Amino acid sequence: MSTQSSFKNIQVFGTQIIKHVTKLIEVKWHLRNGKVLSEDRGAVIISNHQSSIDILGMFNIWHVAVKIAAVARKELFYVWPFGLAAYLAGVVFIDRNNSKDAYKTLKATSEVMIKNKTKIWLFPEGTRNKNITSLLPFKKGAFNIAVAAQVPIIPVIISPYYFINTKKYIFNKGHAIMQCCQ
């Protein structure tokens, strides 16, 4: 068995762990225009970032893109068991407090993206945005990677989480839509 297929098996295992969390909290994910993600090419996926639940949505559609690597801040690695599952799924953790190291990590990740036709998933707002009517200013990393690697940017829009009442701290079962754009 090759190293790449071993890594793929570990990645699938990690995503399956996360998918079970989605079942426990009773959130159903629906992907629209997923064929954009299944194309065999490198790309940078950008998405709006509302909540930690976005990560669950990402892992629930992971199988569509097949070769994918998400980027997250390194502090998330220490949120167990999520951090371990994310690591096993192939999440690339960066230190946002050390821009030089973060840049090196992103550069190495983009080289792998080109070589292996992998997609890199980033949340360009850089943090969660609870305002569903507007976006926060985008960080430039995702766009710099796409330009440097000469790969397309694929926007993935996640619908608002109507099933979460942040004021009353109530979380109901619900349905979220992820729309891929070209």
Short mmCIF file of N, CA and C in Angstrom, two decimals:
data_model
loop_
_atom_site.label_atom_id
_atom_site.label_comp_id
_atom_site.label_asym_id
_atom_site.label_seq_id
_atom_site.Cartn_x
_atom_site.Cartn_y
_atom_site.Cartn_z
N MET A 1 0.85 -1.17 0.00
CA MET A 1 0.00 0.00 0.00
C MET A 1 0.90 1.24 0.00
N SER A 2 0.59 2.21 -0.87
CA SER A 2 1.42 3.40 -0.97
C SER A 2 1.16 4.34 0.20
N THR A 3 2.09 5.26 0.41
CA THR A 3 1.94 6.25 1.48
C THR A 3 0.72 7.12 1.23
N GLN A 4 0.52 7.48 -0.05
CA GLN A 4 -0.62 8.34 -0.38
C GLN A 4 -1.95 7.64 -0.09
N SER A 5 -2.07 6.35 -0.42
CA SER A 5 -3.33 5.65 -0.15
C SER A 5 -3.51 5.44 1.36
N SER A 6 -2.42 5.24 2.10
CA SER A 6 -2.51 5.13 3.56
C SER A 6 -3.02 6.44 4.15
N PHE A 7 -2.47 7.55 3.66
CA PHE A 7 -2.92 8.86 4.14
C PHE A 7 -4.39 9.06 3.81
N LYS A 8 -4.80 8.66 2.61
CA LYS A 8 -6.19 8.80 2.20
C LYS A 8 -7.10 8.01 3.13
N ASN A 9 -6.70 6.79 3.51
CA ASN A 9 -7.49 5.98 4.43
C ASN A 9 -7.63 6.65 5.79
N ILE A 10 -6.53 7.24 6.28
CA ILE A 10 -6.58 7.96 7.55
C ILE A 10 -7.49 9.17 7.43
N GLN A 11 -7.40 9.88 6.30
CA GLN A 11 -8.25 11.04 6.07
C GLN A 11 -9.72 10.66 6.09
N VAL A 12 -10.07 9.59 5.41
CA VAL A 12 -11.46 9.12 5.37
C VAL A 12 -11.91 8.76 6.79
N PHE A 13 -11.05 8.11 7.57
CA PHE A 13 -11.37 7.76 8.94
C PHE A 13 -11.68 9.02 9.76
N GLY A 14 -10.84 10.04 9.63
CA GLY A 14 -11.03 11.29 10.37
C GLY A 14 -12.34 11.97 10.01
N THR A 15 -12.66 12.00 8.72
CA THR A 15 -13.91 12.66 8.31
C THR A 15 -15.12 11.87 8.79
N GLN A 16 -15.01 10.55 8.83
CA GLN A 16 -16.13 9.73 9.30
C GLN A 16 -16.43 9.98 10.78
N ILE A 17 -15.39 10.22 11.57
CA ILE A 17 -15.58 10.55 12.99
C ILE A 17 -16.41 11.83 13.11
N ILE A 18 -16.03 12.83 12.35
CA ILE A 18 -16.72 14.12 12.40
C ILE A 18 -18.16 13.99 11.90
N LYS A 19 -18.38 13.18 10.87
CA LYS A 19 -19.74 13.01 10.33
C LYS A 19 -20.69 12.44 11.39
N HIS A 20 -20.19 11.62 12.29
CA HIS A 20 -21.04 11.06 13.34
C HIS A 20 -21.47 12.14 14.34
N VAL A 21 -20.64 13.13 14.55
CA VAL A 21 -21.02 14.25 15.42
C VAL A 21 -22.24 14.96 14.82
N THR A 22 -22.24 15.13 13.49
CA THR A 22 -23.36 15.77 12.81
C THR A 22 -24.65 14.99 13.05
N LYS A 23 -24.57 13.68 13.02
CA LYS A 23 -25.76 12.86 13.28
C LYS A 23 -26.25 13.05 14.71
N LEU A 24 -25.32 13.13 15.65
CA LEU A 24 -25.69 13.31 17.06
C LEU A 24 -26.44 14.62 17.30
N ILE A 25 -26.00 15.69 16.64
CA ILE A 25 -26.64 16.99 16.86
C ILE A 25 -27.80 17.23 15.89
N GLU A 26 -28.06 16.25 15.02
CA GLU A 26 -29.20 16.25 14.11
C GLU A 26 -29.21 17.44 13.15
N VAL A 27 -28.10 17.64 12.50
CA VAL A 27 -28.03 18.65 11.43
C VAL A 27 -27.85 17.90 10.12
N LYS A 28 -28.69 18.22 9.16
CA LYS A 28 -28.59 17.61 7.83
C LYS A 28 -27.96 18.64 6.88
N TRP A 29 -27.05 18.16 6.05
CA TRP A 29 -26.34 19.02 5.10
C TRP A 29 -26.77 18.68 3.68
N HIS A 30 -27.02 19.70 2.90
CA HIS A 30 -27.39 19.52 1.50
C HIS A 30 -26.39 20.32 0.65
N LEU A 31 -25.77 19.65 -0.31
CA LEU A 31 -24.78 20.29 -1.18
C LEU A 31 -25.40 20.55 -2.54
N ARG A 32 -25.30 21.79 -2.99
CA ARG A 32 -25.78 22.16 -4.32
C ARG A 32 -24.58 22.43 -5.23
N ASN A 33 -24.67 21.96 -6.47
CA ASN A 33 -23.64 22.17 -7.49
C ASN A 33 -22.30 21.56 -7.06
N GLY A 34 -22.35 20.41 -6.43
CA GLY A 34 -21.15 19.74 -5.93
C GLY A 34 -20.19 19.29 -7.00
N LYS A 35 -20.66 19.23 -8.24
CA LYS A 35 -19.78 18.78 -9.34
C LYS A 35 -18.57 19.70 -9.48
N VAL A 36 -18.70 20.94 -9.08
CA VAL A 36 -17.58 21.88 -9.12
C VAL A 36 -16.44 21.38 -8.23
N LEU A 37 -16.80 20.82 -7.07
CA LEU A 37 -15.78 20.32 -6.14
C LEU A 37 -15.16 19.01 -6.59
N SER A 38 -15.89 18.24 -7.38
CA SER A 38 -15.40 16.91 -7.77
C SER A 38 -14.43 16.94 -8.95
N GLU A 39 -14.24 18.10 -9.57
CA GLU A 39 -13.30 18.19 -10.69
C GLU A 39 -11.88 17.91 -10.20
N ASP A 40 -11.14 17.15 -10.99
CA ASP A 40 -9.79 16.73 -10.62
C ASP A 40 -8.79 17.84 -10.95
N ARG A 41 -8.71 18.83 -10.08
CA ARG A 41 -7.79 19.95 -10.26
C ARG A 41 -7.55 20.61 -8.91
N GLY A 42 -6.43 21.29 -8.82
CA GLY A 42 -6.16 22.07 -7.62
C GLY A 42 -7.05 23.30 -7.62
N ALA A 43 -7.41 23.76 -6.45
CA ALA A 43 -8.24 24.97 -6.32
C ALA A 43 -8.19 25.45 -4.87
N VAL A 44 -8.60 26.68 -4.68
CA VAL A 44 -8.75 27.24 -3.34
C VAL A 44 -10.24 27.41 -3.11
N ILE A 45 -10.75 26.77 -2.07
CA ILE A 45 -12.16 26.90 -1.71
C ILE A 45 -12.24 27.95 -0.62
N ILE A 46 -13.13 28.92 -0.81
CA ILE A 46 -13.35 29.92 0.24
C ILE A 46 -14.81 29.82 0.67
N SER A 47 -15.04 30.07 1.95
CA SER A 47 -16.38 29.92 2.49
C SER A 47 -16.63 30.94 3.59
N ASN A 48 -17.91 31.31 3.74
CA ASN A 48 -18.27 32.15 4.87
C ASN A 48 -18.15 31.34 6.15
N HIS A 49 -17.92 32.03 7.26
CA HIS A 49 -17.64 31.32 8.53
C HIS A 49 -18.55 31.88 9.61
N GLN A 50 -19.61 31.12 9.93
CA GLN A 50 -20.59 31.58 10.91
C GLN A 50 -20.38 30.99 12.30
N SER A 51 -19.91 29.73 12.32
CA SER A 51 -19.89 29.00 13.57
C SER A 51 -18.93 27.83 13.45
N SER A 52 -18.65 27.20 14.57
CA SER A 52 -17.84 25.98 14.55
C SER A 52 -18.51 24.88 13.75
N ILE A 53 -19.80 24.98 13.60
CA ILE A 53 -20.57 23.97 12.87
C ILE A 53 -20.19 23.96 11.38
N ASP A 54 -19.64 25.05 10.89
CA ASP A 54 -19.18 25.08 9.48
C ASP A 54 -18.22 23.93 9.21
N ILE A 55 -17.40 23.62 10.18
CA ILE A 55 -16.41 22.54 10.02
C ILE A 55 -17.14 21.21 9.82
N LEU A 56 -18.24 21.00 10.54
CA LEU A 56 -19.01 19.78 10.37
C LEU A 56 -19.56 19.69 8.95
N GLY A 57 -20.05 20.81 8.44
CA GLY A 57 -20.55 20.83 7.07
C GLY A 57 -19.45 20.50 6.07
N MET A 58 -18.30 21.08 6.30
CA MET A 58 -17.16 20.84 5.41
C MET A 58 -16.82 19.34 5.39
N PHE A 59 -16.76 18.73 6.55
CA PHE A 59 -16.42 17.31 6.60
C PHE A 59 -17.53 16.43 6.01
N ASN A 60 -18.77 16.90 6.05
CA ASN A 60 -19.87 16.12 5.49
C ASN A 60 -19.89 16.12 3.97
N ILE A 61 -19.20 17.06 3.34
CA ILE A 61 -19.12 17.06 1.87
C ILE A 61 -17.71 16.73 1.39
N TRP A 62 -16.84 16.40 2.32
CA TRP A 62 -15.43 16.12 2.03
C TRP A 62 -15.27 15.06 0.94
N HIS A 63 -16.12 14.04 0.97
CA HIS A 63 -16.02 12.92 0.02
C HIS A 63 -16.26 13.36 -1.42
N VAL A 64 -16.94 14.48 -1.62
CA VAL A 64 -17.21 14.96 -2.98
C VAL A 64 -15.93 15.48 -3.63
N ALA A 65 -15.15 16.23 -2.88
CA ALA A 65 -13.92 16.81 -3.41
C ALA A 65 -12.77 15.81 -3.42
N VAL A 66 -12.87 14.76 -2.66
CA VAL A 66 -11.89 13.68 -2.52
C VAL A 66 -10.55 14.20 -2.00
N LYS A 67 -9.79 14.92 -2.81
CA LYS A 67 -8.47 15.41 -2.36
C LYS A 67 -8.66 16.84 -1.86
N ILE A 68 -8.65 16.98 -0.55
CA ILE A 68 -8.92 18.30 0.04
C ILE A 68 -8.11 18.46 1.33
N ALA A 69 -7.74 19.67 1.62
CA ALA A 69 -7.05 20.01 2.87
C ALA A 69 -7.62 21.33 3.37
N ALA A 70 -8.11 21.32 4.56
CA ALA A 70 -8.63 22.56 5.16
C ALA A 70 -7.51 23.22 5.94
N VAL A 71 -7.63 24.53 6.10
CA VAL A 71 -6.66 25.29 6.89
C VAL A 71 -7.39 25.84 8.11
N ALA A 72 -6.78 25.66 9.29
CA ALA A 72 -7.38 26.14 10.53
C ALA A 72 -6.28 26.68 11.44
N ARG A 73 -6.68 27.50 12.38
CA ARG A 73 -5.68 28.01 13.33
C ARG A 73 -5.26 26.89 14.26
N LYS A 74 -4.01 26.94 14.66
CA LYS A 74 -3.43 25.81 15.39
C LYS A 74 -4.11 25.56 16.74
N GLU A 75 -4.72 26.55 17.33
CA GLU A 75 -5.38 26.37 18.62
C GLU A 75 -6.49 25.32 18.55
N LEU A 76 -7.09 25.16 17.37
CA LEU A 76 -8.16 24.17 17.22
C LEU A 76 -7.66 22.74 17.36
N PHE A 77 -6.39 22.54 17.11
CA PHE A 77 -5.82 21.20 17.26
C PHE A 77 -5.98 20.70 18.69
N TYR A 78 -5.96 21.60 19.66
CA TYR A 78 -6.01 21.23 21.07
C TYR A 78 -7.43 21.07 21.61
N VAL A 79 -8.43 21.22 20.76
CA VAL A 79 -9.81 20.99 21.15
C VAL A 79 -10.12 19.52 20.88
N TRP A 80 -9.95 18.70 21.92
CA TRP A 80 -10.09 17.25 21.76
C TRP A 80 -11.51 16.80 21.99
N PRO A 81 -12.01 15.83 21.28
CA PRO A 81 -11.39 14.98 20.27
C PRO A 81 -11.43 15.57 18.87
N PHE A 82 -12.09 16.74 18.73
CA PHE A 82 -12.20 17.35 17.41
C PHE A 82 -10.85 17.58 16.77
N GLY A 83 -9.89 18.08 17.52
CA GLY A 83 -8.57 18.38 16.97
C GLY A 83 -7.89 17.17 16.38
N LEU A 84 -7.99 16.05 17.06
CA LEU A 84 -7.40 14.81 16.56
C LEU A 84 -8.09 14.36 15.27
N ALA A 85 -9.42 14.39 15.28
CA ALA A 85 -10.17 13.98 14.09
C ALA A 85 -9.84 14.90 12.91
N ALA A 86 -9.73 16.20 13.18
CA ALA A 86 -9.39 17.15 12.12
C ALA A 86 -7.99 16.88 11.59
N TYR A 87 -7.06 16.60 12.49
CA TYR A 87 -5.69 16.26 12.08
C TYR A 87 -5.69 15.01 11.20
N LEU A 88 -6.41 13.99 11.63
CA LEU A 88 -6.49 12.75 10.86
C LEU A 88 -7.14 12.97 9.50
N ALA A 89 -8.05 13.95 9.43
CA ALA A 89 -8.73 14.24 8.17
C ALA A 89 -7.86 15.08 7.23
N GLY A 90 -6.72 15.53 7.71
CA GLY A 90 -5.81 16.27 6.84
C GLY A 90 -5.85 17.78 6.99
N VAL A 91 -6.44 18.28 8.07
CA VAL A 91 -6.47 19.72 8.29
C VAL A 91 -5.05 20.23 8.52
N VAL A 92 -4.72 21.35 7.91
CA VAL A 92 -3.41 21.99 8.06
C VAL A 92 -3.59 23.08 9.11
N PHE A 93 -2.86 22.98 10.19
CA PHE A 93 -2.96 23.96 11.27
C PHE A 93 -1.86 25.00 11.12
N ILE A 94 -2.27 26.29 11.19
CA ILE A 94 -1.29 27.38 11.07
C ILE A 94 -1.32 28.25 12.32
N ASP A 95 -0.19 28.85 12.61
CA ASP A 95 -0.05 29.75 13.74
C ASP A 95 -0.29 31.17 13.23
N ARG A 96 -1.48 31.69 13.47
CA ARG A 96 -1.81 33.03 12.97
C ARG A 96 -1.04 34.13 13.70
N ASN A 97 -0.45 33.81 14.85
CA ASN A 97 0.34 34.79 15.58
C ASN A 97 1.76 34.90 15.04
N ASN A 98 2.16 33.96 14.20
CA ASN A 98 3.49 33.97 13.61
C ASN A 98 3.32 33.96 12.09
N SER A 99 3.21 35.15 11.51
CA SER A 99 2.88 35.25 10.09
C SER A 99 3.93 34.61 9.19
N LYS A 100 5.19 34.64 9.60
CA LYS A 100 6.26 34.04 8.80
C LYS A 100 6.08 32.52 8.70
N ASP A 101 5.83 31.87 9.85
CA ASP A 101 5.59 30.42 9.86
C ASP A 101 4.29 30.06 9.15
N ALA A 102 3.26 30.88 9.34
CA ALA A 102 1.98 30.63 8.68
C ALA A 102 2.16 30.69 7.16
N TYR A 103 2.92 31.67 6.70
CA TYR A 103 3.17 31.80 5.26
C TYR A 103 3.93 30.58 4.73
N LYS A 104 4.94 30.13 5.48
CA LYS A 104 5.70 28.94 5.06
C LYS A 104 4.79 27.71 4.95
N THR A 105 3.93 27.54 5.94
CA THR A 105 3.01 26.40 5.93
C THR A 105 2.06 26.49 4.74
N LEU A 106 1.52 27.68 4.49
CA LEU A 106 0.60 27.85 3.36
C LEU A 106 1.31 27.66 2.03
N LYS A 107 2.56 28.10 1.95
CA LYS A 107 3.33 27.92 0.71
C LYS A 107 3.56 26.43 0.44
N ALA A 108 3.96 25.69 1.48
CA ALA A 108 4.17 24.25 1.33
C ALA A 108 2.86 23.54 0.96
N THR A 109 1.77 23.97 1.58
CA THR A 109 0.45 23.39 1.29
C THR A 109 0.05 23.68 -0.16
N SER A 110 0.33 24.89 -0.63
CA SER A 110 -0.03 25.22 -2.01
C SER A 110 0.81 24.44 -3.02
N GLU A 111 2.05 24.13 -2.67
CA GLU A 111 2.88 23.30 -3.56
C GLU A 111 2.30 21.89 -3.67
N VAL A 112 1.82 21.35 -2.55
CA VAL A 112 1.17 20.04 -2.56
C VAL A 112 -0.13 20.12 -3.37
N MET A 113 -0.84 21.25 -3.23
CA MET A 113 -2.08 21.45 -3.97
C MET A 113 -1.84 21.33 -5.47
N ILE A 114 -0.79 21.97 -5.95
CA ILE A 114 -0.49 21.95 -7.38
C ILE A 114 -0.08 20.55 -7.81
N LYS A 115 0.84 19.95 -7.07
CA LYS A 115 1.39 18.64 -7.44
C LYS A 115 0.32 17.54 -7.43
N ASN A 116 -0.52 17.52 -6.39
CA ASN A 116 -1.49 16.44 -6.21
C ASN A 116 -2.91 16.80 -6.63
N LYS A 117 -3.09 18.00 -7.21
CA LYS A 117 -4.43 18.47 -7.61
C LYS A 117 -5.40 18.43 -6.43
N THR A 118 -4.93 18.99 -5.34
CA THR A 118 -5.71 19.03 -4.10
C THR A 118 -6.40 20.38 -3.98
N LYS A 119 -7.51 20.41 -3.28
CA LYS A 119 -8.20 21.67 -3.01
C LYS A 119 -7.89 22.08 -1.56
N ILE A 120 -7.66 23.36 -1.37
CA ILE A 120 -7.40 23.91 -0.03
C ILE A 120 -8.62 24.73 0.37
N TRP A 121 -9.17 24.43 1.55
CA TRP A 121 -10.38 25.11 2.03
C TRP A 121 -9.98 26.11 3.10
N LEU A 122 -10.35 27.37 2.87
CA LEU A 122 -10.06 28.44 3.82
C LEU A 122 -11.31 29.27 4.11
N PHE A 123 -11.34 29.86 5.27
CA PHE A 123 -12.38 30.81 5.64
C PHE A 123 -11.72 32.19 5.64
N PRO A 124 -11.85 32.94 4.54
CA PRO A 124 -11.08 34.19 4.40
C PRO A 124 -11.45 35.30 5.38
N GLU A 125 -12.59 35.16 6.06
CA GLU A 125 -12.92 36.16 7.06
C GLU A 125 -11.99 36.05 8.27
N GLY A 126 -11.39 34.89 8.44
CA GLY A 126 -10.41 34.69 9.50
C GLY A 126 -10.98 34.36 10.85
N THR A 127 -12.26 34.58 11.04
CA THR A 127 -12.92 34.28 12.30
C THR A 127 -14.40 34.11 12.03
N ARG A 128 -15.11 33.60 13.03
CA ARG A 128 -16.55 33.41 12.85
C ARG A 128 -17.27 34.74 12.81
N ASN A 129 -18.27 34.82 11.93
CA ASN A 129 -19.06 36.02 11.76
C ASN A 129 -20.52 35.67 12.04
N LYS A 130 -21.06 36.20 13.09
CA LYS A 130 -22.44 35.89 13.48
C LYS A 130 -23.47 36.72 12.72
N ASN A 131 -23.02 37.74 11.99
CA ASN A 131 -23.93 38.60 11.22
C ASN A 131 -24.21 37.93 9.87
N ILE A 132 -25.44 37.46 9.69
CA ILE A 132 -25.76 36.73 8.46
C ILE A 132 -26.03 37.64 7.27
N THR A 133 -26.05 38.96 7.48
CA THR A 133 -26.36 39.87 6.37
C THR A 133 -25.12 40.48 5.73
N SER A 134 -23.95 40.29 6.33
CA SER A 134 -22.74 40.85 5.74
C SER A 134 -21.53 39.99 6.09
N LEU A 135 -20.47 40.19 5.33
CA LEU A 135 -19.22 39.47 5.57
C LEU A 135 -18.22 40.38 6.26
N LEU A 136 -17.31 39.79 7.00
CA LEU A 136 -16.19 40.54 7.57
C LEU A 136 -15.17 40.78 6.46
N PRO A 137 -14.26 41.73 6.63
CA PRO A 137 -13.21 41.91 5.62
C PRO A 137 -12.40 40.63 5.46
N PHE A 138 -12.07 40.32 4.22
CA PHE A 138 -11.32 39.10 3.93
C PHE A 138 -9.84 39.29 4.20
N LYS A 139 -9.22 38.25 4.74
CA LYS A 139 -7.76 38.19 4.83
C LYS A 139 -7.26 37.85 3.44
N LYS A 140 -6.03 38.17 3.13
CA LYS A 140 -5.54 38.02 1.77
C LYS A 140 -4.91 36.66 1.44
N GLY A 141 -4.69 35.81 2.45
CA GLY A 141 -3.98 34.55 2.25
C GLY A 141 -4.56 33.66 1.18
N ALA A 142 -5.86 33.43 1.19
CA ALA A 142 -6.50 32.54 0.22
C ALA A 142 -6.29 33.04 -1.20
N PHE A 143 -6.39 34.32 -1.38
CA PHE A 143 -6.28 34.90 -2.71
C PHE A 143 -4.83 34.90 -3.19
N ASN A 144 -3.90 35.16 -2.26
CA ASN A 144 -2.47 35.09 -2.61
C ASN A 144 -2.08 33.68 -3.05
N ILE A 145 -2.59 32.68 -2.35
CA ILE A 145 -2.29 31.29 -2.70
C ILE A 145 -2.82 30.98 -4.09
N ALA A 146 -4.06 31.36 -4.36
CA ALA A 146 -4.68 31.07 -5.66
C ALA A 146 -3.92 31.74 -6.80
N VAL A 147 -3.54 32.98 -6.61
CA VAL A 147 -2.80 33.71 -7.65
C VAL A 147 -1.43 33.09 -7.85
N ALA A 148 -0.72 32.83 -6.78
CA ALA A 148 0.63 32.27 -6.87
C ALA A 148 0.61 30.89 -7.53
N ALA A 149 -0.40 30.08 -7.22
CA ALA A 149 -0.48 28.72 -7.77
C ALA A 149 -1.20 28.69 -9.11
N GLN A 150 -1.80 29.81 -9.50
CA GLN A 150 -2.57 29.88 -10.74
C GLN A 150 -3.69 28.83 -10.76
N VAL A 151 -4.45 28.78 -9.67
CA VAL A 151 -5.59 27.87 -9.56
C VAL A 151 -6.85 28.69 -9.32
N PRO A 152 -8.00 28.13 -9.67
CA PRO A 152 -9.25 28.88 -9.46
C PRO A 152 -9.65 28.95 -7.99
N ILE A 153 -10.51 29.92 -7.70
CA ILE A 153 -11.13 30.06 -6.39
C ILE A 153 -12.56 29.56 -6.53
N ILE A 154 -12.96 28.66 -5.64
CA ILE A 154 -14.33 28.12 -5.65
C ILE A 154 -15.05 28.62 -4.39
N PRO A 155 -16.00 29.54 -4.54
CA PRO A 155 -16.77 29.97 -3.37
C PRO A 155 -17.79 28.90 -2.98
N VAL A 156 -17.88 28.63 -1.68
CA VAL A 156 -18.90 27.73 -1.13
C VAL A 156 -19.64 28.54 -0.06
N ILE A 157 -20.92 28.79 -0.32
CA ILE A 157 -21.72 29.61 0.59
C ILE A 157 -22.55 28.68 1.48
N ILE A 158 -22.47 28.91 2.78
CA ILE A 158 -23.23 28.11 3.74
C ILE A 158 -24.43 28.95 4.20
N SER A 159 -25.62 28.35 4.14
CA SER A 159 -26.83 29.07 4.53
C SER A 159 -26.80 29.42 6.02
N PRO A 160 -27.58 30.44 6.40
CA PRO A 160 -27.63 30.79 7.84
C PRO A 160 -28.18 29.63 8.67
N TYR A 161 -27.72 29.53 9.89
CA TYR A 161 -28.15 28.47 10.80
C TYR A 161 -29.36 28.95 11.59
N TYR A 162 -30.52 28.83 10.98
CA TYR A 162 -31.76 29.26 11.62
C TYR A 162 -32.08 28.43 12.87
N PHE A 163 -31.47 27.28 12.98
CA PHE A 163 -31.76 26.36 14.08
C PHE A 163 -30.94 26.66 15.33
N ILE A 164 -30.10 27.69 15.29
CA ILE A 164 -29.32 28.09 16.46
C ILE A 164 -29.83 29.44 16.96
N ASN A 165 -30.23 29.49 18.22
CA ASN A 165 -30.64 30.75 18.83
C ASN A 165 -29.52 31.16 19.78
N THR A 166 -28.65 32.05 19.31
CA THR A 166 -27.47 32.43 20.10
C THR A 166 -27.83 33.24 21.34
N LYS A 167 -28.94 33.95 21.30
CA LYS A 167 -29.32 34.76 22.45
C LYS A 167 -29.79 33.89 23.62
N LYS A 168 -30.50 32.81 23.29
CA LYS A 168 -31.03 31.92 24.34
C LYS A 168 -30.20 30.65 24.49
N TYR A 169 -29.11 30.55 23.74
CA TYR A 169 -28.24 29.37 23.78
C TYR A 169 -29.03 28.08 23.52
N ILE A 170 -29.87 28.13 22.49
CA ILE A 170 -30.67 26.97 22.11
C ILE A 170 -30.19 26.47 20.75
N PHE A 171 -30.00 25.16 20.69
CA PHE A 171 -29.55 24.51 19.46
C PHE A 171 -30.58 23.44 19.12
N ASN A 172 -31.31 23.63 18.03
CA ASN A 172 -32.30 22.66 17.59
C ASN A 172 -31.75 21.86 16.42
N LYS A 173 -32.42 20.76 16.11
CA LYS A 173 -32.02 20.05 14.90
C LYS A 173 -32.35 20.93 13.72
N GLY A 174 -31.61 20.73 12.61
CA GLY A 174 -31.84 21.62 11.49
C GLY A 174 -31.26 21.12 10.18
N HIS A 175 -31.33 21.99 9.20
CA HIS A 175 -30.91 21.68 7.84
C HIS A 175 -30.08 22.86 7.34
N ALA A 176 -28.93 22.59 6.76
CA ALA A 176 -28.08 23.65 6.21
C ALA A 176 -27.76 23.33 4.75
N ILE A 177 -27.69 24.35 3.95
CA ILE A 177 -27.40 24.21 2.53
C ILE A 177 -26.02 24.79 2.25
N MET A 178 -25.24 24.06 1.48
CA MET A 178 -23.94 24.55 1.03
C MET A 178 -24.01 24.65 -0.49
N GLN A 179 -23.82 25.86 -1.00
CA GLN A 179 -23.92 26.13 -2.43
C GLN A 179 -22.54 26.40 -3.00
N CYS A 180 -22.12 25.58 -3.98
CA CYS A 180 -20.86 25.79 -4.67
C CYS A 180 -21.08 26.69 -5.87
N CYS A 181 -20.20 27.63 -6.07
CA CYS A 181 -20.30 28.54 -7.21
C CYS A 181 -19.11 28.31 -8.14
N GLN A 182 -19.27 28.75 -9.38
CA GLN A 182 -18.15 28.61 -10.33
C GLN A 182 -17.50 29.94 -10.60
#
